[in-house]
XYZ file of C-alpha atoms in Angstrom:
574
model
C 0.000 0.000 0.000
C 1.269 3.523 -0.811
C 0.702 6.750 1.096
C 1.731 10.349 0.558
C 4.317 10.259 3.305
C 6.181 7.556 1.477
C 5.113 4.243 3.061
C 5.893 1.854 0.206
C 5.978 -1.887 -0.474
C 9.183 -2.681 1.412
C 8.172 -3.861 4.901
C 9.319 -1.974 7.960
C 11.521 -4.359 9.916
C 11.431 -2.511 13.221
C 9.375 -5.320 14.773
C 10.710 -8.381 12.924
C 14.284 -7.666 13.887
C 13.620 -6.695 17.485
C 15.248 -9.500 19.385
C 18.090 -9.798 21.881
C 16.544 -7.988 24.846
C 14.299 -5.914 22.611
C 17.077 -3.952 20.978
C 16.645 -2.892 17.383
C 19.311 -4.380 15.124
C 18.119 -3.531 11.633
C 20.185 -1.408 9.420
C 21.185 1.133 12.037
C 24.411 2.102 10.270
C 22.671 3.069 7.017
C 19.974 4.819 9.039
C 22.613 6.859 10.864
C 24.432 7.737 7.658
C 21.312 8.817 5.781
C 20.029 10.717 8.790
C 23.285 12.572 9.183
C 23.451 13.405 5.480
C 19.914 14.822 5.497
C 20.706 16.907 8.569
C 23.920 18.191 6.968
C 21.901 19.144 3.884
C 20.003 21.663 6.016
C 22.926 24.042 5.438
C 21.905 24.293 1.781
C 18.173 23.501 1.829
C 15.813 25.460 4.067
C 14.274 23.354 6.826
C 11.951 24.295 9.679
C 12.604 23.295 13.331
C 9.655 20.869 13.368
C 11.221 18.874 10.536
C 14.563 18.675 12.339
C 12.740 17.547 15.487
C 10.914 14.873 13.494
C 14.203 13.737 11.954
C 15.801 13.290 15.355
C 12.781 11.689 16.988
C 13.612 8.312 18.485
C 17.357 8.779 18.771
C 17.126 9.708 22.428
C 15.229 6.472 23.170
C 17.985 4.138 22.007
C 20.439 2.462 24.345
C 23.868 4.046 24.480
C 25.521 1.302 22.444
C 22.865 1.707 19.736
C 23.384 5.472 19.329
C 25.150 6.974 16.333
C 28.895 6.982 16.850
C 30.409 9.924 14.990
C 33.922 8.476 15.123
C 32.826 5.255 13.430
C 31.089 7.193 10.661
C 34.055 9.450 10.065
C 36.534 6.563 9.992
C 34.637 4.490 7.479
C 32.676 6.730 5.130
C 32.013 10.249 3.939
C 28.369 10.843 4.687
C 27.699 13.671 2.263
C 27.538 11.373 -0.779
C 26.005 8.281 0.758
C 22.284 8.746 0.218
C 22.527 10.898 -2.876
C 24.417 9.250 -5.753
C 22.261 11.038 -8.338
C 24.602 10.082 -11.177
C 23.976 6.354 -10.638
C 20.293 5.420 -10.944
C 18.865 2.414 -9.104
C 22.183 1.820 -7.306
C 21.999 3.777 -4.070
C 22.572 0.644 -2.050
C 25.786 -0.309 -3.837
C 27.056 3.261 -3.530
C 26.587 3.210 0.229
C 29.837 1.416 0.861
C 30.601 -2.178 1.826
C 27.384 -3.829 2.987
C 29.250 -6.020 5.445
C 30.810 -2.952 7.037
C 27.383 -1.389 7.366
C 26.093 -4.529 9.181
C 22.777 -4.354 7.413
C 20.180 -7.060 7.545
C 20.722 -8.972 4.284
C 17.060 -9.656 3.689
C 16.131 -5.983 3.998
C 18.950 -4.990 1.649
C 17.738 -7.451 -0.956
C 14.232 -6.067 -0.655
C 15.547 -2.553 -1.210
C 17.513 -3.706 -4.247
C 14.498 -5.351 -5.787
C 12.383 -2.281 -5.050
C 14.921 0.025 -6.732
C 15.354 -2.208 -9.772
C 11.627 -2.352 -10.456
C 10.629 1.213 -9.587
C 11.411 3.154 -12.772
C 12.610 2.677 -16.301
C 15.488 4.784 -17.625
C 13.112 6.652 -19.906
C 10.777 7.512 -17.024
C 13.713 8.855 -15.016
C 14.932 10.877 -17.996
C 11.514 12.530 -18.373
C 11.298 13.286 -14.654
C 14.764 14.859 -14.529
C 14.000 16.910 -17.641
C 10.805 18.190 -16.010
C 12.738 19.165 -12.865
C 15.563 20.934 -14.700
C 13.307 22.846 -17.047
C 10.313 23.655 -14.844
C 11.718 23.676 -11.312
C 11.002 22.163 -7.909
C 7.520 23.543 -7.373
C 6.273 22.222 -10.711
C 7.871 18.826 -10.027
C 6.112 18.519 -6.664
C 2.777 19.614 -8.126
C 3.007 17.106 -10.971
C 4.396 14.013 -9.279
C 3.467 14.347 -5.596
C 0.096 16.105 -5.825
C -1.341 15.311 -9.273
C 0.047 11.825 -9.831
C 0.102 11.028 -6.086
C 3.359 9.075 -6.340
C 4.816 8.150 -2.920
C 7.890 10.169 -2.064
C 9.848 7.017 -1.253
C 9.379 5.873 -4.849
C 10.259 9.320 -6.214
C 13.482 9.283 -4.197
C 14.526 6.082 -5.960
C 14.502 8.007 -9.240
C 17.164 10.251 -7.683
C 19.263 7.265 -6.620
C 18.104 7.216 -2.989
C 16.775 4.014 -1.454
C 15.418 5.305 1.815
C 16.051 3.060 4.819
C 12.982 1.719 6.662
C 13.597 3.873 9.751
C 13.075 7.088 7.749
C 9.888 6.005 5.966
C 7.513 6.756 8.842
C 8.400 10.432 9.118
C 5.876 13.242 8.881
C 4.755 14.444 5.410
C 6.720 17.692 5.711
C 9.856 15.690 6.538
C 9.344 13.456 3.506
C 8.978 16.589 1.364
C 12.248 17.841 2.849
C 13.951 14.594 1.740
C 12.613 15.197 -1.758
C 13.768 18.826 -1.798
C 17.276 17.717 -0.793
C 17.322 15.197 -3.645
C 16.011 17.749 -6.159
C 18.532 20.349 -5.025
C 21.421 17.932 -5.537
C 20.175 17.008 -9.009
C 19.707 20.625 -10.062
C 23.385 21.296 -9.431
C 24.358 18.730 -12.057
C 23.796 20.977 -15.061
C 25.281 19.827 -18.367
C 27.054 22.420 -20.491
C 25.349 23.391 -23.757
C 27.943 22.254 -26.280
C 26.954 24.702 -29.050
C 28.196 27.767 -27.121
C 31.958 28.171 -26.638
C 33.409 31.392 -28.033
C 33.316 35.122 -27.376
C 31.465 35.451 -30.678
C 28.875 33.029 -29.308
C 28.521 35.219 -26.215
C 28.003 38.292 -28.394
C 25.387 36.489 -30.486
C 23.550 35.327 -27.366
C 23.427 38.882 -26.008
C 22.256 40.244 -29.345
C 19.479 37.666 -29.606
C 18.343 37.822 -25.987
C 15.126 39.602 -25.072
C 14.733 38.549 -21.426
C 18.148 38.458 -19.811
C 18.853 37.764 -16.126
C 22.091 39.294 -14.834
C 23.379 38.026 -11.481
C 26.031 40.249 -9.920
C 28.283 40.235 -6.884
C 30.949 42.316 -5.180
C 33.357 41.928 -8.093
C 31.527 44.560 -10.154
C 32.117 47.207 -7.480
C 35.804 46.575 -6.753
C 36.938 49.126 -9.329
C 34.674 51.669 -7.595
C 36.809 51.386 -4.459
C 34.518 48.976 -2.594
C 36.340 45.785 -1.561
C 34.865 42.405 -2.365
C 34.386 39.873 0.412
C 36.208 36.619 -0.319
C 39.256 37.300 -2.502
C 42.777 37.081 -1.075
C 42.786 40.853 -0.548
C 39.055 41.253 0.072
C 37.047 42.402 3.031
C 37.278 39.247 5.141
C 41.023 38.938 4.553
C 41.448 42.599 5.518
C 39.454 42.169 8.735
C 41.445 39.084 9.662
C 44.788 40.733 8.942
C 44.015 43.851 10.950
C 42.711 41.951 13.971
C 41.240 45.234 15.208
C 37.727 44.071 15.908
C 38.310 40.990 18.107
C 36.249 38.740 15.864
C 36.472 34.956 16.080
C 35.562 34.893 12.380
C 35.530 37.886 9.987
C 31.986 36.952 8.946
C 30.839 37.843 12.475
C 30.928 41.455 11.296
C 27.739 40.623 9.366
C 26.184 38.144 11.804
C 22.803 39.262 13.148
C 23.310 37.652 16.557
C 26.677 39.349 17.011
C 25.187 42.651 15.838
C 22.436 42.469 18.447
C 25.021 41.848 21.167
C 27.544 44.435 20.052
C 26.380 46.823 17.296
C 29.312 49.157 17.989
C 31.685 46.761 16.213
C 29.721 46.957 12.961
C 29.366 50.732 13.146
C 33.080 51.199 13.805
C 33.626 49.645 10.380
C 30.480 50.412 8.326
C 31.793 53.678 6.875
C 34.284 51.695 4.795
C 31.499 50.054 2.790
C 28.907 52.821 2.911
C 28.005 54.014 -0.619
C 28.703 57.684 -0.100
C 30.833 58.898 -2.993
C 31.408 55.925 -5.259
C 31.080 56.076 -9.036
C 29.412 53.129 -10.808
C 31.743 50.867 -12.757
C 31.586 49.878 -16.429
C 29.883 46.675 -15.258
C 27.030 48.678 -13.731
C 26.718 50.712 -16.911
C 26.808 47.527 -19.027
C 23.696 46.330 -17.193
C 22.104 49.737 -17.801
C 22.923 49.368 -21.497
C 21.168 45.996 -21.495
C 18.102 47.529 -19.843
C 18.108 50.537 -22.201
C 17.791 48.108 -25.112
C 14.810 46.366 -23.532
C 16.730 43.146 -22.925
C 16.892 43.047 -19.107
C 14.415 40.795 -17.359
C 15.999 41.428 -13.963
C 19.321 42.209 -12.297
C 19.733 40.133 -9.150
C 22.479 41.836 -7.166
C 24.086 40.575 -3.980
C 25.627 43.990 -3.392
C 24.463 46.422 -0.740
C 26.051 49.548 -2.249
C 22.968 50.671 -4.280
C 25.207 51.538 -7.254
C 22.733 49.835 -9.571
C 20.110 52.378 -8.555
C 22.573 55.253 -8.918
C 23.341 54.013 -12.435
C 19.646 54.255 -13.281
C 18.854 50.535 -13.446
C 15.202 50.051 -12.540
C 14.714 46.290 -12.970
C 17.008 45.429 -10.063
C 16.435 43.217 -7.026
C 18.826 43.847 -4.152
C 18.856 40.290 -2.817
C 20.820 41.125 0.329
C 19.181 44.471 0.963
C 20.996 47.803 0.980
C 21.815 50.951 2.924
C 18.883 52.686 1.227
C 16.725 52.186 4.327
C 17.263 51.268 7.977
C 14.998 49.602 10.542
C 14.863 49.721 14.335
C 15.596 46.233 15.672
C 13.143 46.857 18.520
C 10.057 48.684 17.222
C 10.667 47.843 13.502
C 10.235 51.479 12.423
C 11.809 52.044 9.001
C 13.507 55.250 7.905
C 15.473 56.456 4.854
C 19.084 55.332 5.079
C 20.466 58.861 4.771
C 19.043 59.664 8.224
C 21.748 57.510 9.822
C 24.499 58.427 7.334
C 26.129 60.941 9.712
C 26.275 58.324 12.482
C 27.794 55.770 10.105
C 30.463 58.137 8.840
C 31.328 59.180 12.415
C 31.399 55.581 13.696
C 28.481 56.034 16.102
C 25.685 53.580 16.838
C 22.439 55.213 15.613
C 19.433 54.826 17.867
C 15.757 54.957 17.020
C 14.382 58.417 17.844
C 10.919 56.982 18.564
C 12.323 54.456 21.025
C 14.526 57.160 22.566
C 11.476 59.377 23.099
C 9.510 56.446 24.532
C 12.387 55.777 26.920
C 12.511 59.443 27.968
C 8.757 59.547 28.643
C 8.853 56.235 30.515
C 11.770 57.476 32.599
C 9.910 60.678 33.506
C 6.842 58.667 34.548
C 8.993 56.335 36.606
C 10.786 59.200 38.340
C 7.478 60.954 39.065
C 6.157 57.760 40.629
C 9.295 57.418 42.769
C 9.009 60.999 43.957
C 5.375 60.520 44.898
C 6.180 57.328 46.754
C 9.138 58.978 48.484
C 6.983 61.867 49.747
C 4.486 59.449 51.221
C 7.272 57.626 53.026
C 8.946 60.837 54.083
C 12.175 59.957 52.329
C 14.588 62.409 50.808
C 14.606 62.822 47.055
C 18.158 61.493 46.780
C 16.955 58.225 48.261
C 14.462 57.738 45.474
C 14.330 54.222 44.162
C 17.147 52.970 46.386
C 15.176 49.830 47.129
C 13.823 49.540 43.583
C 15.568 47.725 40.777
C 16.596 50.136 38.031
C 14.915 48.521 35.087
C 16.307 50.385 32.106
C 13.969 50.659 29.158
C 15.833 49.161 26.137
C 16.497 51.555 23.296
C 16.266 50.295 19.717
C 19.366 50.292 17.564
C 18.883 51.254 13.940
C 20.156 48.583 11.552
C 20.694 49.175 7.827
C 18.349 46.969 5.810
C 21.137 44.741 4.578
C 20.655 41.016 5.087
C 23.007 39.710 7.756
C 23.990 36.075 8.202
C 21.192 34.468 10.179
C 18.461 36.543 8.530
C 16.068 35.289 5.879
C 15.951 36.970 2.509
C 12.863 39.006 1.750
C 9.965 37.198 0.078
C 10.538 39.379 -2.982
C 13.482 37.156 -3.909
C 11.456 33.929 -4.032
C 8.579 35.595 -5.858
C 10.853 37.157 -8.475
C 12.721 33.914 -9.113
C 9.467 31.992 -9.496
C 8.204 34.603 -11.947
C 11.426 34.846 -13.970
C 12.271 31.173 -14.446
C 9.678 30.699 -17.195
C 10.698 33.891 -19.024
C 14.498 34.069 -18.966
C 16.382 33.285 -22.188
C 19.981 34.096 -21.092
C 21.840 34.236 -17.776
C 24.991 36.311 -17.274
C 26.872 35.996 -13.964
C 29.345 38.798 -13.203
C 31.757 39.263 -10.309
C 30.646 36.659 -7.792
C 32.026 33.426 -6.354
C 28.446 32.207 -5.707
C 29.240 31.094 -2.166
C 26.254 32.577 -0.326
C 22.932 30.747 -0.366
C 20.194 31.137 -1.527
C 21.389 33.535 -4.243
C 24.031 30.980 -5.202
C 21.188 28.582 -6.057
C 19.716 30.804 -8.781
C 21.689 28.946 -11.455
C 20.233 25.638 -10.301
C 16.639 26.851 -10.297
C 16.597 28.363 -13.772
C 15.902 26.017 -16.702
C 19.094 24.150 -17.610
C 18.429 24.818 -21.309
C 18.975 28.552 -20.735
C 22.526 29.505 -21.834
C 24.882 30.704 -19.085
C 27.858 33.089 -19.350
C 30.270 33.591 -16.446
C 32.363 36.777 -16.194
C 34.659 36.649 -13.177
C 38.242 37.145 -12.069
C 38.534 33.570 -10.800
C 36.865 30.275 -11.797
C 33.712 29.200 -9.959
C 34.263 25.469 -9.566
C 30.821 24.294 -8.481
C 28.915 25.502 -11.556
C 29.110 24.527 -15.231
C 28.448 27.603 -17.419
C 28.539 27.435 -21.195
C 31.048 30.263 -21.727
C 33.637 31.303 -19.102
C 35.335 34.702 -19.445
C 38.007 35.116 -16.734
C 39.691 38.434 -15.932
C 38.884 41.969 -14.866
C 35.125 42.239 -15.267
C 35.258 45.869 -16.425
C 37.656 45.001 -19.265
C 35.537 42.021 -20.296
C 32.249 43.919 -20.526
C 33.935 46.744 -22.432
C 35.332 44.176 -24.862
C 31.843 42.742 -25.300
C 30.415 46.229 -25.866
C 32.991 46.861 -28.579
C 31.991 43.616 -30.271
C 28.321 44.559 -29.882
C 28.946 48.132 -31.099
C 27.323 49.427 -27.910
C 28.132 52.701 -26.178
C 28.271 52.416 -22.390
C 25.966 55.023 -20.827
C 27.636 57.515 -18.481
C 26.959 57.331 -14.732
C 23.832 59.166 -13.655
C 22.575 60.351 -10.309
C 22.388 63.503 -8.326
C 25.296 62.677 -6.069
C 27.592 61.255 -8.694
C 29.728 63.228 -11.062
C 32.215 61.754 -13.494
C 35.690 63.230 -12.840
C 37.051 65.295 -15.705
C 39.886 62.818 -16.166
C 37.537 59.859 -16.553
C 37.765 58.047 -19.866
C 34.817 57.647 -22.156
C 32.986 54.341 -22.154
C 34.356 53.409 -25.567
C 38.125 53.162 -25.761
C 40.014 54.437 -28.771
C 42.022 52.131 -31.006
C 45.168 53.645 -29.497
C 44.044 52.659 -26.035
C 43.174 49.211 -27.295
C 46.694 48.744 -28.678
C 48.040 48.354 -25.155
C 45.458 45.734 -24.188
C 46.313 42.095 -24.866
C 43.738 40.111 -26.774
C 41.870 37.445 -24.799
C 43.346 33.959 -25.104
C 41.424 30.727 -25.394
C 42.246 27.756 -23.166
C 42.894 24.982 -25.710
C 39.780 24.953 -27.900
C 37.425 25.081 -24.948
C 34.760 27.491 -23.720
C 37.187 29.170 -21.286
C 38.787 32.494 -22.251
C 41.425 34.479 -20.340
C 41.416 38.270 -20.254
C 43.826 40.592 -18.486
C 43.666 40.062 -14.713
C 42.505 36.437 -14.889
C 43.427 34.391 -11.834
C 42.826 30.873 -13.085
C 46.093 29.384 -11.829
C 46.119 25.656 -11.224
C 42.447 25.312 -12.183
C 43.173 26.560 -15.723
C 46.183 24.251 -16.098
C 44.235 21.230 -14.855
C 41.240 22.134 -17.002
C 43.415 22.442 -20.123
C 45.065 19.075 -19.450
C 41.731 17.332 -18.914
C 40.203 18.999 -21.960
C 43.046 17.886 -24.229
C 42.960 14.346 -22.826
C 39.220 14.107 -23.389
C 39.615 15.424 -26.934
C 42.249 12.805 -27.726
C 40.000 10.055 -26.360
C 37.013 11.403 -28.299
C 38.974 11.570 -31.561
C 40.312 8.069 -30.965
C 36.799 6.697 -30.457
C 35.623 8.508 -33.575
C 38.439 7.017 -35.619
C 37.687 3.531 -34.315
C 34.058 4.007 -35.235
C 34.937 4.992 -38.802
C 37.427 2.216 -39.585
C 34.870 -0.664 -39.845
C 32.845 1.371 -42.340
C 35.730 2.077 -44.677
C 35.740 0.250 -47.993
C 38.523 -2.111 -49.049
C 40.118 0.488 -51.324
C 40.441 2.997 -48.497
C 41.876 0.365 -46.174
C 44.337 -0.681 -48.850
C 45.480 2.922 -49.330
C 46.040 3.208 -45.595
C 48.290 0.173 -45.489
C 49.793 0.499 -48.955
């Protein structure tokens, strides 16, 4: 019998294997490994506390010798790959290590094997994965879980996961979490579109695009004087090197819990990243040029400097918020960001004026009450409240509306991504290492058939774009504009003026003479511009690419030889 929460044909052996003083002996090693992997996945896939509680339910009831032993797991196996071998269908059990080492009940393992072998055909799995990659998670769940009412346990098998019996009785929301983890892993396995490889291909894609998504990070603002976060000379490296702020980890500077405890640390530093007098870069103006031509679907920016707005870009979503507004962490009152600019520039903690006034009024009322009470008791005024606890009224600190670690992104992000995924026809990623979730997951959640172009100083190893342009982002976009015959628009904005010495957007041929031409890595889709920091990755990539080409040509030659006629063969050997 099948149910929505995944109860499938394989029997649950909790009772049949409960012998030896009532202790459960079935499959506990695989249970522990899968459980741990699903819990670890919570770092990448959102999960609510109730689901985590449901996942852990029952562990506290086991005898000590039956509990999960972390040391045993670490010695034998890496848990992160155990339940999710998405590249090998129907073989999750074999991929879970030596069965003898796992001490799994043989009969149960055989049942799981038979279940996996008979669950899906290769063609059914191909159609399901295509649906997921082209239409996204929500559509997949609607089609297969809700409309077709397929048990989640069976769906997981299509992703290469044979769920152990202990995890099949979990709550429906927990089973959906298992499925979301599996889908998320699969969505990261994008295959490169082989027809796009060159700079000319990139130019053609941009020319043909009508609904482009541009995803940007700190790298597009570095030339403006704003440091990025994760490079060897970026913000985190600078904080660590200085050691001024007594942080255990440089990322604490943007941790919401640390901010609540000690906002003075953030405000002693915030002026260095505050967008006061910065001029937008060529990358910002490139995005404006895309929008001016009616090609921009949306610019998703991870930056908090608001330079997109100053450039005049209107179709922009500031995924991590910005300094444009600030909110009181106590009363939630929101104000324009420029109202706390003076405090930021002078390294002061700004306080909410409404909360300050409420504190003043409350203090006056409290003092009046003390005085009245003191008169009744005949006490001197200086003795007021001596036997009363001084309960200070907390005053709200104003926090810029940038998203700190530990805070959820605004709902606008999810809504925009859901709306854009069915419209986008080209994705360009500029100046980001894609390390911060959930923005880093945008590439996974857009249709895999949509071409992807990466423009970055360094390679991004965990994605597989179709064209990779490595180097200084400003130089790359200006090169593209020259190929497109586009003029970069000048910076706009009341507070921004282009210095008289600033160069025009389009460089002269004389200026171009000093710029080296981009070089192609082998005959691949990777191109190196000035400033590229590919290093070992580029060397390894080139070696692998050449080796694969040799193997491919060899296979092609072997395939042609049997079809050659006797005269051709004779000429070869003659």
